[in-house]
Amino acid sequence: MQNYILNCLSDETKNWAMDNGKVVTLTSGGIIYRAGAAIDRIYFPMTSVIASFAELEKGRCLCVGLIGNEGMLGASSGLDKSNRCLKFKVIESGAALSINTQLFRNHLATCNELSSLINHFLYATMLQNVRNAACCYLHDAKQRLSRCLLTISQRLHSKELNLTHNDLGDLLGIRRNTVTGFANALQTEGVIRYSRGHIILSSRSALIRTSCECYEDEKSHHEAFFKNHGHWRYGTEER
């Protein structure tokens, strides 16, 4: 399996997920859940990346997290039937394993292994959201842009990303022109190359130096999580 949460499970539970789910293709720009809507499907991304946005008044929103093959969407359905305040949008097309929410909830109630892992994952996600909030407040846009590119590259296992400056502006909560200015600077420094929504990370080491410390901290956090759950080889950097 290409999803680390599923890979932490025993063969029996993993086989249950495969037997009761289906692999679907998520298309860039698609909305998975809207704020206030019921969560009818659980998703385990494999080669796709989804952004979670907190929706505020007057249609404004802020990206609060990125979810790829290290995580899942809908883990909170074990606690509540609805998605209270977040919108989830696909930012990189790819595959995901999808399971009916009610089937998942029923199995969660009888499977201690799955229940324990989901609880640990929700706690880890809560801690990561706290860090993301601090990052938005304390670090400048160029640092956060570098972190964003590195994080998506990590989730995709690829140094090539399909993102426009508008996409990055939405993810970072800044204007497109601001993204363009910093992207031009990174390209001039030989850190990235981009053309019409296609970005190549030319030097990951240089991008890490440009990023805030949050990228390495997040990566270490995920490595520790998966090591503790028997899947320690998290995070091939690129394919």
PDB file of C-alpha atoms in Angstrom:
ATOM      1  CA  MET A   1       0.000   0.000   0.000  1.00  0.00           C
ATOM      2  CA  GLN A   2       1.113   3.566  -0.692  1.00  0.00           C
ATOM      3  CA  ASN A   3      -0.558   4.996   2.412  1.00  0.00           C
ATOM      4  CA  TYR A   4       1.423   4.959   5.659  1.00  0.00           C
ATOM      5  CA  ILE A   5      -1.613   4.782   7.959  1.00  0.00           C
ATOM      6  CA  LEU A   6      -2.809   1.620   6.214  1.00  0.00           C
ATOM      7  CA  ASN A   7       0.712   0.209   6.290  1.00  0.00           C
ATOM      8  CA  CYS A   8       0.720   0.502  10.086  1.00  0.00           C
ATOM      9  CA  LEU A   9      -2.192  -1.941  10.306  1.00  0.00           C
ATOM     10  CA  SER A  10      -2.059  -5.711  10.541  1.00  0.00           C
ATOM     11  CA  ASP A  11      -2.651  -7.675   7.356  1.00  0.00           C
ATOM     12  CA  GLU A  12      -6.125  -8.642   8.593  1.00  0.00           C
ATOM     13  CA  THR A  13      -7.253  -5.047   9.118  1.00  0.00           C
ATOM     14  CA  LYS A  14      -5.531  -3.846   5.960  1.00  0.00           C
ATOM     15  CA  ASN A  15      -7.309  -6.560   3.971  1.00  0.00           C
ATOM     16  CA  TRP A  16     -10.624  -5.472   5.509  1.00  0.00           C
ATOM     17  CA  ALA A  17      -9.974  -1.924   4.269  1.00  0.00           C
ATOM     18  CA  MET A  18      -9.135  -3.132   0.772  1.00  0.00           C
ATOM     19  CA  ASP A  19     -12.152  -5.466   0.626  1.00  0.00           C
ATOM     20  CA  ASN A  20     -14.571  -2.766   1.781  1.00  0.00           C
ATOM     21  CA  GLY A  21     -13.071   0.204  -0.039  1.00  0.00           C
ATOM     22  CA  LYS A  22     -12.306   1.184  -3.592  1.00  0.00           C
ATOM     23  CA  VAL A  23      -9.421   3.040  -5.183  1.00  0.00           C
ATOM     24  CA  VAL A  24     -10.636   6.314  -6.698  1.00  0.00           C
ATOM     25  CA  THR A  25      -8.938   9.098  -8.635  1.00  0.00           C
ATOM     26  CA  LEU A  26      -9.102  12.537  -7.033  1.00  0.00           C
ATOM     27  CA  THR A  27      -8.853  15.424  -9.502  1.00  0.00           C
ATOM     28  CA  SER A  28      -6.999  18.650  -8.749  1.00  0.00           C
ATOM     29  CA  GLY A  29      -9.423  21.386  -7.724  1.00  0.00           C
ATOM     30  CA  GLY A  30     -12.096  18.953  -6.549  1.00  0.00           C
ATOM     31  CA  ILE A  31     -13.814  19.534  -3.197  1.00  0.00           C
ATOM     32  CA  ILE A  32     -13.906  16.419  -0.993  1.00  0.00           C
ATOM     33  CA  TYR A  33     -15.847  17.859   1.963  1.00  0.00           C
ATOM     34  CA  ARG A  34     -17.451  21.234   2.554  1.00  0.00           C
ATOM     35  CA  ALA A  35     -17.749  22.847   5.969  1.00  0.00           C
ATOM     36  CA  GLY A  36     -20.901  21.711   7.766  1.00  0.00           C
ATOM     37  CA  ALA A  37     -21.516  18.772   5.435  1.00  0.00           C
ATOM     38  CA  ALA A  38     -21.751  15.169   6.550  1.00  0.00           C
ATOM     39  CA  ILE A  39     -18.671  13.010   6.008  1.00  0.00           C
ATOM     40  CA  ASP A  40     -19.991  10.189   3.824  1.00  0.00           C
ATOM     41  CA  ARG A  41     -16.639   8.717   2.709  1.00  0.00           C
ATOM     42  CA  ILE A  42     -13.278   8.128   4.414  1.00  0.00           C
ATOM     43  CA  TYR A  43     -10.202   8.700   2.236  1.00  0.00           C
ATOM     44  CA  PHE A  44      -6.663   7.348   2.503  1.00  0.00           C
ATOM     45  CA  PRO A  45      -4.598   9.315  -0.064  1.00  0.00           C
ATOM     46  CA  MET A  46      -1.963   7.304  -1.905  1.00  0.00           C
ATOM     47  CA  THR A  47      -0.670   9.518  -4.698  1.00  0.00           C
ATOM     48  CA  SER A  48      -2.884  12.585  -4.165  1.00  0.00           C
ATOM     49  CA  VAL A  49      -2.524  15.601  -1.868  1.00  0.00           C
ATOM     50  CA  ILE A  50      -5.434  17.409  -0.209  1.00  0.00           C
ATOM     51  CA  ALA A  51      -5.418  20.765   1.562  1.00  0.00           C
ATOM     52  CA  SER A  52      -7.690  21.571   4.502  1.00  0.00           C
ATOM     53  CA  PHE A  53      -9.041  25.127   4.686  1.00  0.00           C
ATOM     54  CA  ALA A  54     -10.673  26.867   7.630  1.00  0.00           C
ATOM     55  CA  GLU A  55     -13.579  28.871   6.218  1.00  0.00           C
ATOM     56  CA  LEU A  56     -14.138  32.297   7.756  1.00  0.00           C
ATOM     57  CA  GLU A  57     -16.661  35.071   7.195  1.00  0.00           C
ATOM     58  CA  LYS A  58     -17.236  36.656   3.777  1.00  0.00           C
ATOM     59  CA  GLY A  59     -15.868  33.596   1.978  1.00  0.00           C
ATOM     60  CA  ARG A  60     -12.328  34.027   3.278  1.00  0.00           C
ATOM     61  CA  CYS A  61     -10.386  30.878   4.097  1.00  0.00           C
ATOM     62  CA  LEU A  62      -6.943  29.833   5.302  1.00  0.00           C
ATOM     63  CA  CYS A  63      -5.099  26.582   4.649  1.00  0.00           C
ATOM     64  CA  VAL A  64      -4.435  24.835   7.966  1.00  0.00           C
ATOM     65  CA  GLY A  65      -2.991  21.538   6.757  1.00  0.00           C
ATOM     66  CA  LEU A  66      -1.827  19.312   3.914  1.00  0.00           C
ATOM     67  CA  ILE A  67      -2.738  15.631   3.779  1.00  0.00           C
ATOM     68  CA  GLY A  68      -1.072  13.073   1.559  1.00  0.00           C
ATOM     69  CA  ASN A  69      -0.022   9.458   1.853  1.00  0.00           C
ATOM     70  CA  GLU A  70       1.010   9.997   5.483  1.00  0.00           C
ATOM     71  CA  GLY A  71      -2.588  10.494   6.601  1.00  0.00           C
ATOM     72  CA  MET A  72      -6.316  10.200   6.056  1.00  0.00           C
ATOM     73  CA  LEU A  73      -9.444  12.304   5.673  1.00  0.00           C
ATOM     74  CA  GLY A  74     -12.431  11.658   7.884  1.00  0.00           C
ATOM     75  CA  ALA A  75     -10.683  10.335  10.995  1.00  0.00           C
ATOM     76  CA  SER A  76     -12.896  12.582  13.119  1.00  0.00           C
ATOM     77  CA  SER A  77     -15.998  10.739  11.881  1.00  0.00           C
ATOM     78  CA  GLY A  78     -15.381   8.336  14.749  1.00  0.00           C
ATOM     79  CA  LEU A  79     -16.186  11.237  17.090  1.00  0.00           C
ATOM     80  CA  ASP A  80     -18.762  13.212  15.107  1.00  0.00           C
ATOM     81  CA  LYS A  81     -20.882  12.674  12.000  1.00  0.00           C
ATOM     82  CA  SER A  82     -20.247  16.082  10.449  1.00  0.00           C
ATOM     83  CA  ASN A  83     -17.348  18.244   9.354  1.00  0.00           C
ATOM     84  CA  ARG A  84     -17.868  21.424  11.345  1.00  0.00           C
ATOM     85  CA  CYS A  85     -15.638  24.095   9.856  1.00  0.00           C
ATOM     86  CA  LEU A  86     -13.171  22.758   7.291  1.00  0.00           C
ATOM     87  CA  LYS A  87     -13.195  22.518   3.517  1.00  0.00           C
ATOM     88  CA  PHE A  88     -10.976  19.888   1.903  1.00  0.00           C
ATOM     89  CA  LYS A  89      -9.715  20.540  -1.615  1.00  0.00           C
ATOM     90  CA  VAL A  90      -7.529  18.378  -3.864  1.00  0.00           C
ATOM     91  CA  ILE A  91      -4.365  20.245  -4.880  1.00  0.00           C
ATOM     92  CA  GLU A  92      -2.490  17.379  -6.547  1.00  0.00           C
ATOM     93  CA  SER A  93      -4.416  14.777  -8.549  1.00  0.00           C
ATOM     94  CA  GLY A  94      -3.917  11.123  -7.728  1.00  0.00           C
ATOM     95  CA  ALA A  95      -5.310   7.966  -6.178  1.00  0.00           C
ATOM     96  CA  ALA A  96      -6.917   7.375  -2.793  1.00  0.00           C
ATOM     97  CA  LEU A  97      -8.624   4.462  -1.083  1.00  0.00           C
ATOM     98  CA  SER A  98     -12.235   5.418  -0.273  1.00  0.00           C
ATOM     99  CA  ILE A  99     -14.423   3.648   2.330  1.00  0.00           C
ATOM    100  CA  ASN A 100     -18.068   4.258   3.251  1.00  0.00           C
ATOM    101  CA  THR A 101     -18.162   6.178   6.540  1.00  0.00           C
ATOM    102  CA  GLN A 102     -20.786   4.017   8.223  1.00  0.00           C
ATOM    103  CA  LEU A 103     -18.866   0.834   7.382  1.00  0.00           C
ATOM    104  CA  PHE A 104     -15.729   2.455   8.766  1.00  0.00           C
ATOM    105  CA  ARG A 105     -17.480   3.571  11.974  1.00  0.00           C
ATOM    106  CA  ASN A 106     -18.929   0.101  12.521  1.00  0.00           C
ATOM    107  CA  HIS A 107     -15.536  -1.537  12.127  1.00  0.00           C
ATOM    108  CA  LEU A 108     -13.850   1.116  14.278  1.00  0.00           C
ATOM    109  CA  ALA A 109     -16.185   0.203  17.156  1.00  0.00           C
ATOM    110  CA  THR A 110     -15.007  -3.429  17.154  1.00  0.00           C
ATOM    111  CA  CYS A 111     -11.358  -3.124  16.053  1.00  0.00           C
ATOM    112  CA  ASN A 112      -9.090  -2.030  18.921  1.00  0.00           C
ATOM    113  CA  GLU A 113      -6.072  -1.867  16.632  1.00  0.00           C
ATOM    114  CA  LEU A 114      -7.732   0.580  14.241  1.00  0.00           C
ATOM    115  CA  SER A 115      -9.298   2.615  17.053  1.00  0.00           C
ATOM    116  CA  SER A 116      -5.967   3.041  18.832  1.00  0.00           C
ATOM    117  CA  LEU A 117      -4.167   4.099  15.656  1.00  0.00           C
ATOM    118  CA  ILE A 118      -6.875   6.636  14.738  1.00  0.00           C
ATOM    119  CA  ASN A 119      -6.742   8.161  18.237  1.00  0.00           C
ATOM    120  CA  HIS A 120      -2.954   8.536  17.996  1.00  0.00           C
ATOM    121  CA  PHE A 121      -3.311  10.039  14.518  1.00  0.00           C
ATOM    122  CA  LEU A 122      -5.913  12.578  15.697  1.00  0.00           C
ATOM    123  CA  TYR A 123      -3.630  13.635  18.550  1.00  0.00           C
ATOM    124  CA  ALA A 124      -0.681  13.988  16.169  1.00  0.00           C
ATOM    125  CA  THR A 125      -2.857  16.047  13.820  1.00  0.00           C
ATOM    126  CA  MET A 126      -3.912  18.333  16.663  1.00  0.00           C
ATOM    127  CA  LEU A 127      -0.275  19.011  17.564  1.00  0.00           C
ATOM    128  CA  GLN A 128       0.560  19.672  13.921  1.00  0.00           C
ATOM    129  CA  ASN A 129      -2.296  22.163  13.600  1.00  0.00           C
ATOM    130  CA  VAL A 130      -0.897  24.068  16.577  1.00  0.00           C
ATOM    131  CA  ARG A 131       2.490  24.259  14.854  1.00  0.00           C
ATOM    132  CA  ASN A 132       0.891  25.400  11.601  1.00  0.00           C
ATOM    133  CA  ALA A 133      -0.870  28.248  13.415  1.00  0.00           C
ATOM    134  CA  ALA A 134       2.403  29.360  14.984  1.00  0.00           C
ATOM    135  CA  CYS A 135       4.178  29.116  11.623  1.00  0.00           C
ATOM    136  CA  CYS A 136       1.615  31.391   9.940  1.00  0.00           C
ATOM    137  CA  TYR A 137       2.109  33.998  12.657  1.00  0.00           C
ATOM    138  CA  LEU A 138       5.874  33.880  13.178  1.00  0.00           C
ATOM    139  CA  HIS A 139       7.473  33.067   9.812  1.00  0.00           C
ATOM    140  CA  ASP A 140       7.636  35.163   6.677  1.00  0.00           C
ATOM    141  CA  ALA A 141       6.018  34.275   3.353  1.00  0.00           C
ATOM    142  CA  LYS A 142       9.229  33.136   1.645  1.00  0.00           C
ATOM    143  CA  GLN A 143       9.966  30.672   4.457  1.00  0.00           C
ATOM    144  CA  ARG A 144       6.413  29.354   4.372  1.00  0.00           C
ATOM    145  CA  LEU A 145       6.473  29.057   0.565  1.00  0.00           C
ATOM    146  CA  SER A 146       9.639  26.956   0.790  1.00  0.00           C
ATOM    147  CA  ARG A 147       8.101  24.804   3.507  1.00  0.00           C
ATOM    148  CA  CYS A 148       4.931  24.339   1.440  1.00  0.00           C
ATOM    149  CA  LEU A 149       6.862  23.163  -1.625  1.00  0.00           C
ATOM    150  CA  LEU A 150       8.947  20.766   0.472  1.00  0.00           C
ATOM    151  CA  THR A 151       5.896  19.349   2.240  1.00  0.00           C
ATOM    152  CA  ILE A 152       3.987  18.664  -0.974  1.00  0.00           C
ATOM    153  CA  SER A 153       7.120  17.128  -2.515  1.00  0.00           C
ATOM    154  CA  GLN A 154       7.372  14.868   0.546  1.00  0.00           C
ATOM    155  CA  ARG A 155       3.757  13.756   0.206  1.00  0.00           C
ATOM    156  CA  LEU A 156       4.151  13.035  -3.519  1.00  0.00           C
ATOM    157  CA  HIS A 157       7.614  11.451  -3.297  1.00  0.00           C
ATOM    158  CA  SER A 158       8.473  13.673  -6.233  1.00  0.00           C
ATOM    159  CA  LYS A 159      10.494  16.817  -6.951  1.00  0.00           C
ATOM    160  CA  GLU A 160       7.974  17.850  -9.657  1.00  0.00           C
ATOM    161  CA  LEU A 161       4.794  19.644  -8.584  1.00  0.00           C
ATOM    162  CA  ASN A 162       1.772  20.842 -10.557  1.00  0.00           C
ATOM    163  CA  LEU A 163       0.826  24.069  -8.801  1.00  0.00           C
ATOM    164  CA  THR A 164       0.032  27.540 -10.086  1.00  0.00           C
ATOM    165  CA  HIS A 165       0.924  30.720  -8.238  1.00  0.00           C
ATOM    166  CA  ASN A 166      -2.798  31.117  -7.524  1.00  0.00           C
ATOM    167  CA  ASP A 167      -2.800  27.667  -5.888  1.00  0.00           C
ATOM    168  CA  LEU A 168       0.193  28.596  -3.731  1.00  0.00           C
ATOM    169  CA  GLY A 169      -1.375  31.933  -2.828  1.00  0.00           C
ATOM    170  CA  ASP A 170      -4.485  30.117  -1.594  1.00  0.00           C
ATOM    171  CA  LEU A 171      -2.396  27.656   0.411  1.00  0.00           C
ATOM    172  CA  LEU A 172      -0.324  30.391   2.049  1.00  0.00           C
ATOM    173  CA  GLY A 173      -3.044  33.021   2.432  1.00  0.00           C
ATOM    174  CA  ILE A 174      -1.094  35.619   0.434  1.00  0.00           C
ATOM    175  CA  ARG A 175      -1.559  37.398  -2.872  1.00  0.00           C
ATOM    176  CA  ARG A 176      -0.567  35.807  -6.155  1.00  0.00           C
ATOM    177  CA  ASN A 177       1.838  38.671  -6.887  1.00  0.00           C
ATOM    178  CA  THR A 178       3.628  37.997  -3.606  1.00  0.00           C
ATOM    179  CA  VAL A 179       4.041  34.335  -4.531  1.00  0.00           C
ATOM    180  CA  THR A 180       5.380  35.323  -7.953  1.00  0.00           C
ATOM    181  CA  GLY A 181       7.968  37.615  -6.399  1.00  0.00           C
ATOM    182  CA  PHE A 182       9.311  34.972  -4.051  1.00  0.00           C
ATOM    183  CA  ALA A 183       9.136  32.243  -6.722  1.00  0.00           C
ATOM    184  CA  ASN A 184      11.171  34.457  -9.054  1.00  0.00           C
ATOM    185  CA  ALA A 185      13.746  34.923  -6.306  1.00  0.00           C
ATOM    186  CA  LEU A 186      13.980  31.163  -5.677  1.00  0.00           C
ATOM    187  CA  GLN A 187      14.355  30.514  -9.397  1.00  0.00           C
ATOM    188  CA  THR A 188      17.081  33.158  -9.718  1.00  0.00           C
ATOM    189  CA  GLU A 189      18.912  31.486  -6.817  1.00  0.00           C
ATOM    190  CA  GLY A 190      18.705  28.134  -8.655  1.00  0.00           C
ATOM    191  CA  VAL A 191      16.508  26.566  -5.982  1.00  0.00           C
ATOM    192  CA  ILE A 192      13.466  25.868  -8.182  1.00  0.00           C
ATOM    193  CA  ARG A 193      12.403  25.989 -11.825  1.00  0.00           C
ATOM    194  CA  TYR A 194       8.852  26.709 -12.868  1.00  0.00           C
ATOM    195  CA  SER A 195       6.792  27.242 -15.995  1.00  0.00           C
ATOM    196  CA  ARG A 196       3.019  27.522 -16.366  1.00  0.00           C
ATOM    197  CA  GLY A 197       1.990  25.705 -13.228  1.00  0.00           C
ATOM    198  CA  HIS A 198       4.811  23.154 -13.271  1.00  0.00           C
ATOM    199  CA  ILE A 199       7.456  23.448 -10.549  1.00  0.00           C
ATOM    200  CA  ILE A 200      10.681  21.454 -10.252  1.00  0.00           C
ATOM    201  CA  LEU A 201      12.685  21.490  -7.036  1.00  0.00           C
ATOM    202  CA  SER A 202      16.218  21.900  -8.384  1.00  0.00           C
ATOM    203  CA  SER A 203      17.912  21.808  -4.987  1.00  0.00           C
ATOM    204  CA  ARG A 204      16.072  20.392  -1.992  1.00  0.00           C
ATOM    205  CA  SER A 205      18.983  21.165   0.327  1.00  0.00           C
ATOM    206  CA  ALA A 206      18.893  24.843  -0.676  1.00  0.00           C
ATOM    207  CA  LEU A 207      15.108  24.921  -0.280  1.00  0.00           C
ATOM    208  CA  ILE A 208      15.420  23.433   3.213  1.00  0.00           C
ATOM    209  CA  ARG A 209      17.848  26.214   4.131  1.00  0.00           C
ATOM    210  CA  THR A 210      15.342  28.779   2.833  1.00  0.00           C
ATOM    211  CA  SER A 211      12.441  27.192   4.723  1.00  0.00           C
ATOM    212  CA  CYS A 212      11.577  27.768   8.358  1.00  0.00           C
ATOM    213  CA  GLU A 213      12.385  25.033  10.856  1.00  0.00           C
ATOM    214  CA  CYS A 214       8.801  23.768  10.717  1.00  0.00           C
ATOM    215  CA  TYR A 215       9.453  21.492   7.731  1.00  0.00           C
ATOM    216  CA  GLU A 216      12.203  19.485   9.435  1.00  0.00           C
ATOM    217  CA  ASP A 217      10.247  19.433  12.702  1.00  0.00           C
ATOM    218  CA  GLU A 218       7.143  18.120  10.945  1.00  0.00           C
ATOM    219  CA  LYS A 219       9.151  15.500   9.071  1.00  0.00           C
ATOM    220  CA  SER A 220      10.792  14.312  12.314  1.00  0.00           C
ATOM    221  CA  HIS A 221       7.372  14.225  13.971  1.00  0.00           C
ATOM    222  CA  HIS A 222       5.947  11.965  11.255  1.00  0.00           C
ATOM    223  CA  GLU A 223       9.033   9.726  11.285  1.00  0.00           C
ATOM    224  CA  ALA A 224       8.660   9.243  15.048  1.00  0.00           C
ATOM    225  CA  PHE A 225       4.923   8.527  14.698  1.00  0.00           C
ATOM    226  CA  PHE A 226       5.396   5.817  12.071  1.00  0.00           C
ATOM    227  CA  LYS A 227       8.443   4.328  13.785  1.00  0.00           C
ATOM    228  CA  ASN A 228       6.376   3.931  16.964  1.00  0.00           C
ATOM    229  CA  HIS A 229       3.707   2.147  14.933  1.00  0.00           C
ATOM    230  CA  GLY A 230       6.021  -0.269  13.187  1.00  0.00           C
ATOM    231  CA  HIS A 231       6.433   1.555   9.877  1.00  0.00           C
ATOM    232  CA  TRP A 232       9.630   3.485  10.330  1.00  0.00           C
ATOM    233  CA  ARG A 233      10.657   3.954   6.675  1.00  0.00           C
ATOM    234  CA  TYR A 234       8.568   7.080   6.231  1.00  0.00           C
ATOM    235  CA  GLY A 235       9.303   9.617   3.582  1.00  0.00           C
ATOM    236  CA  THR A 236      11.312   8.798   0.498  1.00  0.00           C
ATOM    237  CA  GLU A 237      12.106  12.301  -0.660  1.00  0.00           C
ATOM    238  CA  GLU A 238      11.419  11.932  -4.370  1.00  0.00           C
ATOM    239  CA  ARG A 239      10.964   9.430  -7.128  1.00  0.00           C
TER     240      ARG A 239
END
